[in-house]
Tab-separated table of C-alpha atoms and ligand atoms in Angstrom:
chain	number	residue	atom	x	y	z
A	1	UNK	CA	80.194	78.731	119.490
A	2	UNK	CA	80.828	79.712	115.680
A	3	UNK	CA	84.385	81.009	115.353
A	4	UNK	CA	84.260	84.204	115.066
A	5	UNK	CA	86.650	86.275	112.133
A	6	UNK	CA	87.429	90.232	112.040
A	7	UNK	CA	88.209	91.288	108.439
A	8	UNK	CA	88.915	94.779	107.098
A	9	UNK	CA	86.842	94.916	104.112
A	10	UNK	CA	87.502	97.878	101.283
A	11	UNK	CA	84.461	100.339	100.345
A	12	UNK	CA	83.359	102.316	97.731
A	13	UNK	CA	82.486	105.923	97.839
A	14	UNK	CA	78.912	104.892	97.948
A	15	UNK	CA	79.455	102.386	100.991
A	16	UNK	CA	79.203	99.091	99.287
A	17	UNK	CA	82.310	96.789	99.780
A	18	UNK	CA	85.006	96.520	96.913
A	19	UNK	CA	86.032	92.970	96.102
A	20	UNK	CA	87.262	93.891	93.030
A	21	UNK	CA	91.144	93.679	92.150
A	22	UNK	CA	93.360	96.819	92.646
A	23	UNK	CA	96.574	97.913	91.932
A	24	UNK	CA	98.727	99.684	95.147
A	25	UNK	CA	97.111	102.836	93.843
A	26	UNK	CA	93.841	102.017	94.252
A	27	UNK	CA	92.573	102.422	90.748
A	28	UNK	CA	90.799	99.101	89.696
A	29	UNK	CA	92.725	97.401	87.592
A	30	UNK	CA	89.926	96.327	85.358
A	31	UNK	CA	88.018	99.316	84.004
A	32	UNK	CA	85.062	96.907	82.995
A	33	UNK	CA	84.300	95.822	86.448
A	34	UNK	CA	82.446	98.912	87.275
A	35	UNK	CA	84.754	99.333	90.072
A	36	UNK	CA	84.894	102.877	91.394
A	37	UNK	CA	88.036	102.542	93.385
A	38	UNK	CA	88.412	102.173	96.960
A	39	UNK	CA	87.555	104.979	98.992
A	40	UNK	CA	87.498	103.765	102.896
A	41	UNK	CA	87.658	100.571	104.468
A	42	UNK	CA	85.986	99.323	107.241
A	43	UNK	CA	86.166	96.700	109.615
A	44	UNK	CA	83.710	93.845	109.734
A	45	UNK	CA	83.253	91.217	112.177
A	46	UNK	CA	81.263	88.019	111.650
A	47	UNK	CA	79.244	88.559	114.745
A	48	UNK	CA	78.926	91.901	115.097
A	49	UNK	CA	79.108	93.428	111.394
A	50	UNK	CA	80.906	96.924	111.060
A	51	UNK	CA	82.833	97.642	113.612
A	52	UNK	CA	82.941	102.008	114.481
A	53	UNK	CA	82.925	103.611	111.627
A	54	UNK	CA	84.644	103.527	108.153
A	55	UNK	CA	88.695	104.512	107.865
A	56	UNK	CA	90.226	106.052	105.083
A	57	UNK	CA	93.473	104.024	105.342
A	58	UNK	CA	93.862	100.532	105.675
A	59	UNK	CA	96.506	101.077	108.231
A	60	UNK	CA	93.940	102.695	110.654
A	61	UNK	CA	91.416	100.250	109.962
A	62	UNK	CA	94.289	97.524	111.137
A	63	UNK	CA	94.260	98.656	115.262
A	64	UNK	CA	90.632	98.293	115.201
A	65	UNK	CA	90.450	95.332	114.191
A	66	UNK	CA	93.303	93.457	116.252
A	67	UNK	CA	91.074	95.271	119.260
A	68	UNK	CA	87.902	94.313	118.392
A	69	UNK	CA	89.460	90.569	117.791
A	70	UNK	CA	91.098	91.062	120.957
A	71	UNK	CA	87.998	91.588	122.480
A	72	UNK	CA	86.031	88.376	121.731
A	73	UNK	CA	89.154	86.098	122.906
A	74	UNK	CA	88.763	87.876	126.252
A	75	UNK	CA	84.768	87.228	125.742
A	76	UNK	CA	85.635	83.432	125.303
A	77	UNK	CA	88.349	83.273	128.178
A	78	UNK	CA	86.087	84.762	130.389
A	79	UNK	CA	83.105	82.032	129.699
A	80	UNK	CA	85.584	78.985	129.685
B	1	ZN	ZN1	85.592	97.881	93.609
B	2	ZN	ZN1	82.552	91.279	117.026
C-alpha cells in the first residue's frame, strides 16, 4: 500500500491551489506571478483528495488534518 500523505494546501479565491510564495501577510510577494493571494486553505490527502471543506485559517485547517492522518494509521493498524 502507497504511503499515504495529508497536506494543507493554500487556495485562491477562485478555488485553485496557491503555490506561489507569500509573505506572513498573505500578499504574494511577486506581483508578476498572477498570484491573487491566499484566501482559504484546504486539506488534501493523497488518497482521498479534499478533505471537508475549505478553512479560512491555516490553524483550523491543522486539526483536520492530524485527524484525517490519524485516521488512515488506525485504517492500517486495523488490516495488519
Ligand atoms: Zn498564489
Ligand atoms: Zn485520506
Amino acid at each position: 500500500m502507497a504511503r499515504i500523505t495529508v497536506k494543507v494546501e493554500p487556495l485562491h479565491a477562485d478555488g485553485t491551489a496557491c503555490d506561489h510564495a507569500v509573505s506572513p501577510s498573505g500578499k504574494p510577494r511577486d506581483p508578476d506571478s498572477g498570484c491573487t493571494g491566499r484566501c482559504s486553505y484546504r486539506v488534501w490527502c493523497s488518497s482521498c483528495g479534499q478533505v471537508g471543506e475549505p478553512h479560512g485559517l491555516r490553524v483550523l485547517a491543522e486539526p483536520e488534518q492530524s485527524r484525517h492522518r490519524a485516521q488512515h494509521q488506525a485504517q492500517l493498524a486495523a488490516t495488519r
